[in-house]
Short mmCIF file of C-alpha atoms in Angstrom, two decimals:
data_model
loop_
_atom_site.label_atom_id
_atom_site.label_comp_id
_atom_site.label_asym_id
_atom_site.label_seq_id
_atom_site.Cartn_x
_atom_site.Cartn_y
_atom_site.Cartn_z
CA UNK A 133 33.89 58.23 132.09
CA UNK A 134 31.45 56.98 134.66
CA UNK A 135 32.91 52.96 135.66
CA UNK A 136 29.87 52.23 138.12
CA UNK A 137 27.41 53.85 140.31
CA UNK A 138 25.26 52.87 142.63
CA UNK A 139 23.21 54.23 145.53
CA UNK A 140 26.08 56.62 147.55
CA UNK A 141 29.13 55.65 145.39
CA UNK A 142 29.83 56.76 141.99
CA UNK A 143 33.21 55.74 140.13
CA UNK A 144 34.40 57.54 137.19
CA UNK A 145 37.69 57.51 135.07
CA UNK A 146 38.72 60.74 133.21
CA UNK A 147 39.90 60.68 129.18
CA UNK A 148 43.45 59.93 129.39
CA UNK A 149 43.42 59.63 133.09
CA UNK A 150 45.93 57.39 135.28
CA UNK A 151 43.48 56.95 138.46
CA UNK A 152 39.88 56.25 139.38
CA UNK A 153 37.95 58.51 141.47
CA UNK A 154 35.39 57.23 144.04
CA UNK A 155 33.11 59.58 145.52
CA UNK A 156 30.24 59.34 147.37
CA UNK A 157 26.97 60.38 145.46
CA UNK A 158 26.39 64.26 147.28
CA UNK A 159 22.85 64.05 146.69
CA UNK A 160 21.63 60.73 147.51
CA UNK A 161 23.42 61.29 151.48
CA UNK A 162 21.41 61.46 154.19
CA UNK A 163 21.40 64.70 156.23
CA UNK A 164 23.47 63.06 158.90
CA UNK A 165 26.25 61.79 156.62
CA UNK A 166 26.30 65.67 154.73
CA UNK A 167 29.50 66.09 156.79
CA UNK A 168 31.14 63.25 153.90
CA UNK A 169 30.18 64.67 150.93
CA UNK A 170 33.58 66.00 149.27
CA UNK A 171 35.17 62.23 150.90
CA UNK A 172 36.79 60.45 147.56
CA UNK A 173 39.80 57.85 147.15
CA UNK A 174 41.54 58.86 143.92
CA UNK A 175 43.60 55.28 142.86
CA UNK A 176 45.65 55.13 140.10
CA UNK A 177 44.78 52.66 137.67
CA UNK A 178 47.95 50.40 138.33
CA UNK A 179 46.63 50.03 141.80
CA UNK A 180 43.28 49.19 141.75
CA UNK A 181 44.01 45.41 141.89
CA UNK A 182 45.57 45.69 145.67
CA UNK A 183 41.48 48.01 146.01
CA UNK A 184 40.26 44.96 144.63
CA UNK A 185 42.08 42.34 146.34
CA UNK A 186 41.31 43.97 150.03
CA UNK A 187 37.69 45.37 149.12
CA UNK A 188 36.08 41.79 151.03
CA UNK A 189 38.46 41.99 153.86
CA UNK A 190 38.28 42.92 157.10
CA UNK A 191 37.39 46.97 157.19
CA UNK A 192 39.84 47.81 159.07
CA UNK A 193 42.86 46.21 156.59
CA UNK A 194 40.92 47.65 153.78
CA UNK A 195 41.03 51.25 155.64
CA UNK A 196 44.38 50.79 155.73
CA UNK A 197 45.25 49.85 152.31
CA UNK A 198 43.34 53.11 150.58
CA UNK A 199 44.35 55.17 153.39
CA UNK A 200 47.40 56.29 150.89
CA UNK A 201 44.51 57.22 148.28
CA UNK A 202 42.40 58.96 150.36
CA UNK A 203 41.63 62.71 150.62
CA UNK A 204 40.25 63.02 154.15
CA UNK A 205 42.20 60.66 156.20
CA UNK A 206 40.17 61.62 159.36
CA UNK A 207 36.87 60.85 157.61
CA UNK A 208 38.04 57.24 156.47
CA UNK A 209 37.41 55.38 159.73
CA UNK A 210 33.90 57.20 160.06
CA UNK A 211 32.36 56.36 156.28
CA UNK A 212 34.07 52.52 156.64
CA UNK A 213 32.46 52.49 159.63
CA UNK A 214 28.72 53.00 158.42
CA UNK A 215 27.57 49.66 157.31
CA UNK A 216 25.68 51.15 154.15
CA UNK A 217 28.60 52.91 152.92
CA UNK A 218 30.65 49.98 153.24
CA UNK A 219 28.64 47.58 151.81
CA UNK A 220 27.67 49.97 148.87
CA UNK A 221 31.35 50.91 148.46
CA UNK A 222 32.28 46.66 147.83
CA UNK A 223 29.42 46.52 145.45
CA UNK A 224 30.83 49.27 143.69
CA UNK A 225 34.20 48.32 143.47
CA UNK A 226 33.59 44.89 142.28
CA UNK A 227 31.20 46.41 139.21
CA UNK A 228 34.01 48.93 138.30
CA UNK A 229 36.05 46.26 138.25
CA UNK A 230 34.07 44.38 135.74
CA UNK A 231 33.70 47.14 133.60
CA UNK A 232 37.32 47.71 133.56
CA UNK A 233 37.97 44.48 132.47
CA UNK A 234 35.61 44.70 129.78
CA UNK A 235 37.16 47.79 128.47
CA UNK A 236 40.65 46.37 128.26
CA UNK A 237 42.03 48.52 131.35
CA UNK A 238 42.76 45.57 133.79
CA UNK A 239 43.72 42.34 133.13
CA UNK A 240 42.53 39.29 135.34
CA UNK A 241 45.63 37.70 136.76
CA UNK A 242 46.39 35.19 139.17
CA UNK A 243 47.96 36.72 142.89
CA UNK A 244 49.57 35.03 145.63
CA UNK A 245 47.76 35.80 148.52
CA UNK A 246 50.41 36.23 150.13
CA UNK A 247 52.44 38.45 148.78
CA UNK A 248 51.72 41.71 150.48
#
């Protein structure tokens, strides 16, 4: 089930699945960021609020929070890095996010800020 997509992200759910895949969109990468194309954070579903909660952060404490969900480590600092990834990869997160609260998945829920 496709969650949101935008220009070089695309997040999907599977039927029945626990986690959200984001990948980056294989087609829409330029030639020089081909070397990214199978990058994708798999995060299971009870997890996506800490995503969520980091995703306007600093890059580098985001990195480090989906660094666990990640399935090229050495390729996370290099796509955070790019400032079109990044900022396409917040936009994206934040419009999964609504649509996963529209569905029923996630509830809205106040956090202490501190707390991690």
């Amino acid at each position: 089930m496709l969650l949101a997509q935008n220009r070089h992200w695309r997040v999907t759910r599977g039927k029945g699945s626990k986690e959200i895949v984001i990948g980056l969109e294989k087609e829409e990468l330029p030639e020089d960021w081909r070397d990214f194309r199978d990058f994708r954070l798999e995060i299971p579903v009870d997890r996506w609020n800490r995503i969520v909660k980091h995703v306007r952060t600093d890059r580098k404490l985001f990195g480090g929070v989906v660094l666990e969900f990640v399935n090229q480590e050495d390729q996370l600092p290099i796509v955070l890095g790019q400032d079109r990834l990044y900022g396409d990869l917040q936009r994206v997160v934040q419009d999964a996010t609504s649509t996963l609260v529209e569905s029923g998945t996630l509830a809205l829920a106040v956090v202490d800020i501190g707390a991690e």
